[in-house]
Short mmCIF file of N, CA and C in Angstrom, two decimals:
data_model
loop_
_atom_site.label_atom_id
_atom_site.label_comp_id
_atom_site.label_asym_id
_atom_site.label_seq_id
_atom_site.Cartn_x
_atom_site.Cartn_y
_atom_site.Cartn_z
N MET A 5 -26.72 17.71 -7.35
CA MET A 5 -25.42 17.60 -7.94
C MET A 5 -24.97 18.97 -8.43
N LYS A 6 -23.75 19.33 -8.12
CA LYS A 6 -23.23 20.63 -8.51
C LYS A 6 -22.75 20.62 -9.96
N ARG A 7 -22.68 21.81 -10.51
CA ARG A 7 -22.14 21.96 -11.86
C ARG A 7 -20.64 21.74 -11.82
N MET A 8 -20.10 21.11 -12.87
CA MET A 8 -18.67 20.82 -12.91
C MET A 8 -17.86 22.10 -13.00
N LYS A 9 -16.89 22.22 -12.11
CA LYS A 9 -15.98 23.35 -12.15
C LYS A 9 -14.94 23.08 -13.22
N ARG A 10 -14.09 24.06 -13.45
CA ARG A 10 -13.06 23.85 -14.48
C ARG A 10 -12.08 22.78 -14.01
N MET A 11 -11.45 22.11 -14.97
CA MET A 11 -10.55 21.01 -14.67
C MET A 11 -9.17 21.56 -14.28
N THR A 12 -8.90 21.57 -12.99
CA THR A 12 -7.61 22.06 -12.50
C THR A 12 -6.59 20.93 -12.55
N GLU A 13 -5.36 21.28 -12.28
CA GLU A 13 -4.28 20.28 -12.27
C GLU A 13 -4.51 19.23 -11.18
N ASN A 14 -4.95 19.70 -10.01
CA ASN A 14 -5.24 18.75 -8.92
C ASN A 14 -6.35 17.79 -9.31
N ARG A 15 -7.40 18.29 -9.92
CA ARG A 15 -8.52 17.44 -10.32
C ARG A 15 -8.08 16.38 -11.32
N LYS A 16 -7.32 16.80 -12.34
CA LYS A 16 -6.85 15.84 -13.34
C LYS A 16 -6.00 14.76 -12.70
N GLN A 17 -5.11 15.16 -11.83
CA GLN A 17 -4.20 14.19 -11.24
C GLN A 17 -4.90 13.25 -10.26
N VAL A 18 -5.84 13.76 -9.48
CA VAL A 18 -6.59 12.91 -8.56
C VAL A 18 -7.43 11.90 -9.33
N ILE A 19 -8.11 12.34 -10.38
CA ILE A 19 -8.92 11.42 -11.18
C ILE A 19 -8.03 10.37 -11.85
N GLU A 20 -6.88 10.79 -12.34
CA GLU A 20 -5.97 9.84 -12.99
C GLU A 20 -5.48 8.79 -12.01
N ILE A 21 -5.14 9.21 -10.80
CA ILE A 21 -4.66 8.26 -9.80
C ILE A 21 -5.77 7.31 -9.37
N LEU A 22 -6.97 7.82 -9.20
CA LEU A 22 -8.08 6.96 -8.76
C LEU A 22 -8.58 6.03 -9.86
N SER A 23 -8.27 6.31 -11.12
CA SER A 23 -8.72 5.43 -12.20
C SER A 23 -7.58 4.64 -12.82
N ASN A 24 -6.37 4.78 -12.27
CA ASN A 24 -5.21 4.07 -12.80
C ASN A 24 -5.29 2.59 -12.45
N GLN A 25 -4.95 1.74 -13.42
CA GLN A 25 -5.02 0.30 -13.19
C GLN A 25 -3.65 -0.35 -13.26
N ASP A 26 -2.58 0.42 -13.15
CA ASP A 26 -1.23 -0.12 -13.31
C ASP A 26 -0.50 -0.29 -12.00
N TYR A 27 -1.21 -0.39 -10.89
CA TYR A 27 -0.55 -0.58 -9.61
C TYR A 27 -0.25 -2.06 -9.40
N GLU A 28 0.74 -2.35 -8.63
CA GLU A 28 1.12 -3.72 -8.35
C GLU A 28 0.58 -4.12 -6.99
N GLY A 29 -0.63 -4.64 -6.95
CA GLY A 29 -1.22 -5.09 -5.71
C GLY A 29 -1.76 -3.99 -4.82
N ASN A 30 -1.73 -2.75 -5.27
CA ASN A 30 -2.24 -1.64 -4.48
C ASN A 30 -3.23 -0.87 -5.35
N TYR A 31 -4.49 -1.15 -5.18
CA TYR A 31 -5.53 -0.59 -6.04
C TYR A 31 -6.41 0.36 -5.24
N PRO A 32 -7.01 1.35 -5.93
CA PRO A 32 -7.98 2.20 -5.24
C PRO A 32 -9.09 1.35 -4.66
N PRO A 33 -9.82 1.80 -3.70
CA PRO A 33 -9.93 3.12 -3.11
C PRO A 33 -8.70 3.48 -2.29
N PHE A 34 -8.36 4.77 -2.34
CA PHE A 34 -7.21 5.30 -1.63
C PHE A 34 -7.65 6.35 -0.62
N LYS A 35 -6.89 6.45 0.47
CA LYS A 35 -7.11 7.55 1.40
C LYS A 35 -6.29 8.74 0.93
N VAL A 36 -6.52 9.90 1.53
CA VAL A 36 -5.92 11.15 1.08
C VAL A 36 -4.39 11.08 1.11
N GLU A 37 -3.83 10.48 2.13
CA GLU A 37 -2.37 10.41 2.23
C GLU A 37 -1.77 9.59 1.09
N THR A 38 -2.45 8.53 0.68
CA THR A 38 -1.97 7.71 -0.44
C THR A 38 -2.03 8.50 -1.74
N ILE A 39 -3.11 9.25 -1.93
CA ILE A 39 -3.23 10.09 -3.13
C ILE A 39 -2.12 11.12 -3.14
N GLN A 40 -1.84 11.71 -1.98
CA GLN A 40 -0.77 12.70 -1.89
C GLN A 40 0.58 12.10 -2.29
N SER A 41 0.89 10.91 -1.79
CA SER A 41 2.18 10.30 -2.12
C SER A 41 2.25 9.89 -3.59
N GLU A 42 1.13 9.46 -4.17
CA GLU A 42 1.10 9.10 -5.59
C GLU A 42 1.29 10.34 -6.48
N ILE A 43 0.70 11.45 -6.10
CA ILE A 43 0.91 12.70 -6.85
C ILE A 43 2.37 13.09 -6.81
N TYR A 44 2.99 12.93 -5.65
CA TYR A 44 4.40 13.27 -5.54
C TYR A 44 5.27 12.34 -6.38
N MET A 45 4.98 11.03 -6.33
CA MET A 45 5.80 10.07 -7.07
C MET A 45 5.58 10.16 -8.57
N GLN A 46 4.34 10.32 -9.02
CA GLN A 46 4.06 10.30 -10.45
C GLN A 46 4.28 11.64 -11.13
N PHE A 47 3.92 12.73 -10.45
CA PHE A 47 3.94 14.04 -11.09
C PHE A 47 4.97 14.99 -10.50
N ASP A 48 5.71 14.53 -9.49
CA ASP A 48 6.76 15.31 -8.86
C ASP A 48 6.24 16.66 -8.35
N ARG A 49 5.08 16.62 -7.68
CA ARG A 49 4.48 17.82 -7.10
C ARG A 49 4.17 17.57 -5.64
N MET A 50 4.41 18.58 -4.82
CA MET A 50 4.01 18.51 -3.42
C MET A 50 2.66 19.20 -3.28
N VAL A 51 1.69 18.44 -2.79
CA VAL A 51 0.35 18.97 -2.57
C VAL A 51 -0.03 18.64 -1.13
N LEU A 52 -0.61 19.60 -0.45
CA LEU A 52 -1.01 19.39 0.94
C LEU A 52 -2.22 18.46 1.01
N PRO A 53 -2.33 17.66 2.07
CA PRO A 53 -3.50 16.80 2.22
C PRO A 53 -4.81 17.58 2.24
N LYS A 54 -4.78 18.80 2.78
CA LYS A 54 -5.97 19.64 2.82
C LYS A 54 -6.46 19.96 1.41
N GLN A 55 -5.52 20.23 0.48
CA GLN A 55 -5.90 20.52 -0.90
C GLN A 55 -6.51 19.29 -1.58
N ILE A 56 -5.92 18.14 -1.31
CA ILE A 56 -6.44 16.90 -1.91
C ILE A 56 -7.82 16.60 -1.36
N TYR A 57 -8.00 16.77 -0.06
CA TYR A 57 -9.31 16.51 0.54
C TYR A 57 -10.36 17.45 -0.04
N ARG A 58 -10.01 18.72 -0.21
CA ARG A 58 -10.94 19.68 -0.79
C ARG A 58 -11.28 19.31 -2.24
N THR A 59 -10.28 18.90 -3.01
CA THR A 59 -10.50 18.47 -4.40
C THR A 59 -11.40 17.25 -4.44
N CYS A 60 -11.13 16.28 -3.58
CA CYS A 60 -11.96 15.06 -3.55
C CYS A 60 -13.39 15.39 -3.11
N ALA A 61 -13.56 16.31 -2.17
CA ALA A 61 -14.90 16.70 -1.75
C ALA A 61 -15.67 17.35 -2.90
N ASP A 62 -14.99 18.17 -3.70
CA ASP A 62 -15.64 18.77 -4.88
C ASP A 62 -16.02 17.70 -5.89
N LEU A 63 -15.14 16.73 -6.11
CA LEU A 63 -15.43 15.65 -7.06
C LEU A 63 -16.57 14.75 -6.57
N VAL A 64 -16.66 14.57 -5.27
CA VAL A 64 -17.78 13.80 -4.70
C VAL A 64 -19.08 14.55 -4.91
N ALA A 65 -19.07 15.87 -4.69
CA ALA A 65 -20.27 16.68 -4.86
C ALA A 65 -20.74 16.67 -6.32
N GLU A 66 -19.79 16.60 -7.27
CA GLU A 66 -20.14 16.55 -8.69
C GLU A 66 -20.61 15.17 -9.13
N GLY A 67 -20.29 14.13 -8.36
CA GLY A 67 -20.68 12.78 -8.73
C GLY A 67 -19.64 12.03 -9.54
N THR A 68 -18.43 12.56 -9.64
CA THR A 68 -17.36 11.90 -10.38
C THR A 68 -16.67 10.85 -9.53
N VAL A 69 -16.52 11.14 -8.27
CA VAL A 69 -15.79 10.29 -7.33
C VAL A 69 -16.70 9.94 -6.17
N GLY A 70 -16.53 8.76 -5.62
CA GLY A 70 -17.26 8.36 -4.43
C GLY A 70 -16.29 8.03 -3.31
N TYR A 71 -16.81 7.77 -2.13
CA TYR A 71 -15.97 7.39 -1.00
C TYR A 71 -16.75 6.48 -0.08
N TYR A 72 -16.01 5.76 0.74
CA TYR A 72 -16.64 5.06 1.84
C TYR A 72 -15.76 5.24 3.08
N PRO A 73 -16.38 5.49 4.23
CA PRO A 73 -15.61 5.66 5.46
C PRO A 73 -15.26 4.29 6.05
N ARG A 74 -14.08 4.21 6.64
CA ARG A 74 -13.64 2.97 7.25
C ARG A 74 -12.92 3.31 8.55
N LEU A 75 -13.13 2.50 9.56
CA LEU A 75 -12.42 2.68 10.83
C LEU A 75 -11.07 1.98 10.72
N ILE A 76 -9.99 2.75 10.95
CA ILE A 76 -8.66 2.15 10.93
C ILE A 76 -7.91 2.58 12.17
N ASP A 77 -7.00 1.73 12.61
CA ASP A 77 -6.15 2.06 13.76
C ASP A 77 -5.05 2.99 13.31
N VAL A 78 -4.92 4.10 14.02
CA VAL A 78 -3.88 5.07 13.72
C VAL A 78 -2.82 4.97 14.81
N ALA A 79 -1.56 5.02 14.45
CA ALA A 79 -0.48 4.89 15.42
C ALA A 79 -0.58 5.98 16.48
N ASN A 80 -0.27 5.61 17.70
CA ASN A 80 -0.22 6.52 18.85
C ASN A 80 -1.57 7.10 19.23
N LYS A 81 -2.66 6.46 18.86
CA LYS A 81 -3.98 6.91 19.30
C LYS A 81 -4.69 5.73 19.95
N ALA A 82 -5.48 6.03 20.94
CA ALA A 82 -6.16 4.97 21.68
C ALA A 82 -7.35 4.40 20.90
N LEU A 83 -8.03 5.25 20.16
CA LEU A 83 -9.22 4.81 19.44
C LEU A 83 -8.98 4.84 17.93
N PRO A 84 -9.66 3.98 17.20
CA PRO A 84 -9.52 4.03 15.74
C PRO A 84 -10.15 5.29 15.16
N SER A 85 -9.66 5.70 14.00
CA SER A 85 -10.17 6.91 13.35
C SER A 85 -10.99 6.53 12.13
N ARG A 86 -11.97 7.36 11.82
CA ARG A 86 -12.78 7.17 10.62
C ARG A 86 -12.08 7.89 9.47
N VAL A 87 -11.68 7.10 8.45
CA VAL A 87 -10.93 7.63 7.31
C VAL A 87 -11.75 7.38 6.05
N LYS A 88 -11.79 8.38 5.15
CA LYS A 88 -12.51 8.25 3.89
C LYS A 88 -11.58 7.68 2.83
N PHE A 89 -12.06 6.66 2.12
CA PHE A 89 -11.34 6.07 1.01
C PHE A 89 -12.07 6.43 -0.28
N PHE A 90 -11.36 7.06 -1.22
CA PHE A 90 -11.97 7.59 -2.44
C PHE A 90 -11.75 6.66 -3.63
N PHE A 91 -12.72 6.64 -4.55
CA PHE A 91 -12.65 5.81 -5.76
C PHE A 91 -13.46 6.46 -6.86
N THR A 92 -13.18 6.09 -8.11
CA THR A 92 -14.01 6.54 -9.24
C THR A 92 -15.10 5.50 -9.45
N PHE A 93 -16.26 5.94 -9.89
CA PHE A 93 -17.39 5.03 -10.02
C PHE A 93 -17.23 4.02 -11.14
N GLU A 94 -16.52 4.38 -12.22
CA GLU A 94 -16.44 3.46 -13.35
C GLU A 94 -15.52 2.27 -13.09
N THR A 95 -14.61 2.35 -12.13
CA THR A 95 -13.66 1.27 -11.90
C THR A 95 -13.82 0.59 -10.55
N VAL A 96 -14.85 0.89 -9.82
CA VAL A 96 -14.96 0.42 -8.44
C VAL A 96 -15.10 -1.10 -8.37
N ASP A 97 -15.87 -1.74 -9.23
CA ASP A 97 -16.06 -3.19 -9.16
C ASP A 97 -14.76 -3.93 -9.39
N ARG A 98 -13.99 -3.48 -10.36
CA ARG A 98 -12.71 -4.12 -10.66
C ARG A 98 -11.75 -4.02 -9.48
N PHE A 99 -11.65 -2.83 -8.90
CA PHE A 99 -10.70 -2.64 -7.82
C PHE A 99 -11.11 -3.37 -6.54
N ILE A 100 -12.40 -3.47 -6.28
CA ILE A 100 -12.85 -4.21 -5.11
C ILE A 100 -12.47 -5.68 -5.24
N LEU A 101 -12.69 -6.26 -6.42
CA LEU A 101 -12.34 -7.65 -6.64
C LEU A 101 -10.83 -7.86 -6.53
N LEU A 102 -10.04 -6.97 -7.13
CA LEU A 102 -8.59 -7.11 -7.05
C LEU A 102 -8.08 -6.98 -5.61
N ASN A 103 -8.64 -6.06 -4.85
CA ASN A 103 -8.25 -5.93 -3.44
C ASN A 103 -8.59 -7.20 -2.66
N GLU A 104 -9.78 -7.78 -2.90
CA GLU A 104 -10.16 -9.01 -2.23
C GLU A 104 -9.20 -10.14 -2.56
N VAL A 105 -8.85 -10.28 -3.85
CA VAL A 105 -7.96 -11.36 -4.29
C VAL A 105 -6.59 -11.22 -3.63
N TYR A 106 -6.00 -10.03 -3.71
CA TYR A 106 -4.65 -9.86 -3.16
C TYR A 106 -4.63 -9.93 -1.64
N ASP A 107 -5.67 -9.44 -0.97
CA ASP A 107 -5.73 -9.58 0.48
C ASP A 107 -5.81 -11.05 0.89
N PHE A 108 -6.63 -11.83 0.18
CA PHE A 108 -6.76 -13.25 0.50
C PHE A 108 -5.45 -13.99 0.21
N LEU A 109 -4.82 -13.68 -0.91
CA LEU A 109 -3.54 -14.34 -1.23
C LEU A 109 -2.47 -13.99 -0.19
N ASP A 110 -2.46 -12.77 0.31
CA ASP A 110 -1.50 -12.39 1.35
C ASP A 110 -1.76 -13.15 2.65
N ARG A 111 -3.03 -13.38 2.98
CA ARG A 111 -3.35 -14.07 4.22
C ARG A 111 -2.96 -15.54 4.18
N ILE A 112 -3.07 -16.19 3.01
CA ILE A 112 -2.77 -17.62 2.95
C ILE A 112 -1.38 -17.91 2.42
N LYS A 113 -0.57 -16.89 2.24
CA LYS A 113 0.75 -17.04 1.63
C LYS A 113 1.64 -18.03 2.37
N GLY A 114 1.69 -17.97 3.66
CA GLY A 114 2.62 -18.81 4.42
C GLY A 114 2.05 -20.13 4.91
N PHE A 115 0.83 -20.48 4.52
CA PHE A 115 0.22 -21.70 5.02
C PHE A 115 0.97 -22.91 4.49
N THR A 116 1.45 -23.77 5.40
CA THR A 116 2.09 -25.02 4.99
C THR A 116 1.36 -26.23 5.56
N PHE A 117 0.49 -26.00 6.53
CA PHE A 117 -0.34 -27.09 7.06
C PHE A 117 -1.60 -26.48 7.66
N PHE A 118 -2.62 -27.31 7.82
CA PHE A 118 -3.88 -26.87 8.39
C PHE A 118 -4.16 -27.68 9.65
N VAL A 119 -4.70 -27.01 10.65
CA VAL A 119 -4.99 -27.67 11.91
C VAL A 119 -6.12 -28.68 11.73
N ASP A 120 -7.15 -28.29 11.03
CA ASP A 120 -8.24 -29.23 10.77
C ASP A 120 -8.69 -29.13 9.31
N GLN A 121 -9.43 -30.11 8.89
CA GLN A 121 -9.85 -30.22 7.49
C GLN A 121 -10.87 -29.14 7.11
N ASN A 122 -11.65 -28.64 8.07
CA ASN A 122 -12.65 -27.61 7.77
C ASN A 122 -12.00 -26.32 7.29
N ASN A 123 -10.90 -25.92 7.93
CA ASN A 123 -10.20 -24.71 7.49
C ASN A 123 -9.65 -24.88 6.09
N LYS A 124 -9.10 -26.05 5.79
CA LYS A 124 -8.56 -26.31 4.46
C LYS A 124 -9.67 -26.25 3.41
N GLN A 125 -10.81 -26.83 3.71
CA GLN A 125 -11.93 -26.82 2.77
C GLN A 125 -12.47 -25.40 2.56
N PHE A 126 -12.46 -24.59 3.62
CA PHE A 126 -12.88 -23.20 3.49
C PHE A 126 -11.96 -22.44 2.55
N VAL A 127 -10.64 -22.60 2.72
CA VAL A 127 -9.67 -21.90 1.87
C VAL A 127 -9.79 -22.38 0.43
N ILE A 128 -9.95 -23.67 0.23
CA ILE A 128 -10.10 -24.21 -1.13
C ILE A 128 -11.38 -23.68 -1.77
N GLY A 129 -12.47 -23.61 -1.02
CA GLY A 129 -13.73 -23.08 -1.55
C GLY A 129 -13.61 -21.61 -1.92
N LYS A 130 -12.92 -20.83 -1.08
CA LYS A 130 -12.72 -19.41 -1.37
C LYS A 130 -11.86 -19.23 -2.62
N LEU A 131 -10.82 -20.05 -2.76
CA LEU A 131 -9.97 -19.98 -3.95
C LEU A 131 -10.76 -20.35 -5.20
N ARG A 132 -11.60 -21.37 -5.12
CA ARG A 132 -12.45 -21.73 -6.27
C ARG A 132 -13.36 -20.58 -6.67
N SER A 133 -13.91 -19.91 -5.68
CA SER A 133 -14.79 -18.77 -5.95
C SER A 133 -14.04 -17.67 -6.68
N PHE A 134 -12.83 -17.34 -6.20
CA PHE A 134 -12.03 -16.31 -6.86
C PHE A 134 -11.61 -16.73 -8.26
N ILE A 135 -11.27 -18.01 -8.44
CA ILE A 135 -10.89 -18.49 -9.77
C ILE A 135 -12.04 -18.33 -10.74
N GLN A 136 -13.24 -18.63 -10.32
CA GLN A 136 -14.41 -18.47 -11.20
C GLN A 136 -14.67 -17.00 -11.50
N ARG A 137 -14.52 -16.13 -10.51
CA ARG A 137 -14.80 -14.70 -10.72
C ARG A 137 -13.75 -14.01 -11.59
N THR A 138 -12.54 -14.59 -11.69
CA THR A 138 -11.48 -13.99 -12.50
C THR A 138 -11.15 -14.81 -13.73
N HIS A 139 -11.98 -15.77 -14.08
CA HIS A 139 -11.67 -16.65 -15.22
C HIS A 139 -11.65 -15.86 -16.53
N PRO A 140 -10.62 -16.07 -17.38
CA PRO A 140 -10.50 -15.30 -18.63
C PRO A 140 -11.66 -15.49 -19.60
N ASP A 141 -12.36 -16.61 -19.53
CA ASP A 141 -13.52 -16.82 -20.40
C ASP A 141 -14.72 -15.98 -19.98
N LYS A 142 -14.76 -15.58 -18.71
CA LYS A 142 -15.91 -14.82 -18.19
C LYS A 142 -15.67 -13.32 -18.21
N VAL A 143 -14.48 -12.89 -17.78
CA VAL A 143 -14.14 -11.46 -17.74
C VAL A 143 -12.72 -11.25 -18.25
N ALA A 144 -12.49 -10.11 -18.86
CA ALA A 144 -11.16 -9.80 -19.38
C ALA A 144 -10.37 -8.98 -18.38
N GLY A 145 -9.06 -9.11 -18.41
CA GLY A 145 -8.20 -8.28 -17.60
C GLY A 145 -7.73 -8.89 -16.30
N TYR A 146 -8.09 -10.14 -16.02
CA TYR A 146 -7.68 -10.78 -14.77
C TYR A 146 -6.80 -12.01 -15.02
N GLU A 147 -6.12 -12.08 -16.15
CA GLU A 147 -5.35 -13.28 -16.50
C GLU A 147 -4.25 -13.56 -15.49
N TYR A 148 -3.50 -12.53 -15.10
CA TYR A 148 -2.41 -12.72 -14.15
C TYR A 148 -2.94 -13.18 -12.79
N GLU A 149 -3.98 -12.55 -12.31
CA GLU A 149 -4.55 -12.93 -11.01
C GLU A 149 -5.09 -14.35 -11.06
N ASN A 150 -5.69 -14.75 -12.18
CA ASN A 150 -6.21 -16.09 -12.32
C ASN A 150 -5.10 -17.12 -12.24
N THR A 151 -3.96 -16.86 -12.88
CA THR A 151 -2.84 -17.82 -12.80
C THR A 151 -2.28 -17.89 -11.38
N LEU A 152 -2.23 -16.75 -10.66
CA LEU A 152 -1.79 -16.78 -9.26
C LEU A 152 -2.73 -17.62 -8.40
N LEU A 153 -4.03 -17.45 -8.61
CA LEU A 153 -5.01 -18.20 -7.83
C LEU A 153 -4.94 -19.69 -8.12
N ILE A 154 -4.77 -20.07 -9.39
CA ILE A 154 -4.69 -21.49 -9.75
C ILE A 154 -3.44 -22.12 -9.14
N ALA A 155 -2.32 -21.40 -9.17
CA ALA A 155 -1.09 -21.92 -8.58
C ALA A 155 -1.26 -22.13 -7.07
N GLU A 156 -1.88 -21.18 -6.41
CA GLU A 156 -2.10 -21.30 -4.96
C GLU A 156 -3.09 -22.42 -4.66
N PHE A 157 -4.10 -22.58 -5.51
CA PHE A 157 -5.09 -23.64 -5.35
C PHE A 157 -4.42 -25.01 -5.43
N THR A 158 -3.58 -25.22 -6.43
CA THR A 158 -2.92 -26.51 -6.57
C THR A 158 -1.94 -26.77 -5.41
N ARG A 159 -1.29 -25.71 -4.92
CA ARG A 159 -0.38 -25.87 -3.78
C ARG A 159 -1.13 -26.29 -2.53
N ILE A 160 -2.24 -25.62 -2.25
CA ILE A 160 -2.99 -25.93 -1.02
C ILE A 160 -3.73 -27.26 -1.16
N LYS A 161 -4.21 -27.57 -2.33
CA LYS A 161 -4.90 -28.85 -2.55
C LYS A 161 -3.95 -30.02 -2.28
N GLY A 162 -2.66 -29.83 -2.57
CA GLY A 162 -1.68 -30.89 -2.36
C GLY A 162 -1.19 -31.03 -0.94
N LEU A 163 -1.56 -30.11 -0.06
CA LEU A 163 -1.10 -30.19 1.34
C LEU A 163 -1.80 -31.30 2.10
#
């Protein structure tokens, strides 16, 4: 692990964006382009993706930030590209759960009927699991997500 360098403006802003919990359905881990657009929107600064990638690489070497590579389809390319998604270590569990919840809610948003009963039972079981993992008696900070999940659960249960 490298010794911490001085805290530059880029470092402060990248860490703030990766540890921010005030996004509406868009939570870290973020790729470099997302960090760049958040810096522009929040701090009104233009920073090149190369600078952000270098800053994130330094933070990874220090142990402040982590990343995981993911294959994603890039427009106008035949093969998917490997893209690094960056996150802070102290908030990673929360953001992973929130991403799972919102991705699942987006996938079942338009369901009005089920072809067979097995699919319906799978969705109901998955919703029950998320409701338990976000229950206010067990963990704090997921009250809004828990109410969304309960509303969706009652809607699908009634179908």
